[in-house]
């Protein structure tokens, strides 16, 4: 704008710059990171993690039919969406299942982490596009206090925002980051493509907890199959 002597370009550029700065500050707060550390140090300079468990780990896999049965018998269900849901475009199936559960007196709601996806608010926009009412979408601070009351927590394409290593593995890349504490619920189901780590490339201890099952596969196909199975199970009652 200055080079071209254009007032419009200067104003637009300033607005974009300020918006980026505000977004950066919001994400730093959500990750419990100092903005100067992110800008000039970054996560790559984190100290060596302490208390890391390198022993053999076993996870438990489940099926669409088994998860559908859990949801059909539940009274409180929480869905935690992440970037994997956005990439697979599985929000429509999740919205369909939410409406179905609500119509059968199953209190299904969504818990959204401030930095879920690639920017704050991405999950909210996707769920709104899928027809999910705003009142059904809750923030991290709203779902954590009542986590023990959830019969089933379905994690769809999220990893780092529910990775208990942030609390358990001192010095790891996400150490100290506030999380949606899904492991405190009665049952956790991870719907994801593989056992791989998230954006931080860290193993997730929640995968191996006793109350966790893994529903592996493409998020869209799995979500659509799950919505159909839940519908069949509820309408058969």
GROMACS .gro file of C-alpha atoms in nm, residues 34 44 58 75 78 107 112 135 150 152 175:
model
   11
   34UNK     CA    1   0.406  -1.741   2.586
   44UNK     CA    2   1.117  -2.735   1.894
   58UNK     CA    3  -0.165  -5.231   2.389
   75UNK     CA    4  -2.798  -4.082   2.842
   78UNK     CA    5  -2.006  -3.595   2.423
  107UNK     CA    6  -2.828  -3.570   2.545
  112UNK     CA    7  -1.483  -2.786   2.113
  135UNK     CA    8  -2.671  -2.448   2.206
  150UNK     CA    9  -2.066  -3.863   3.026
  152UNK     CA   10  -1.969  -4.207   2.613
  175UNK     CA   11   0.338  -2.985   2.823
   0.00000   0.00000   0.00000
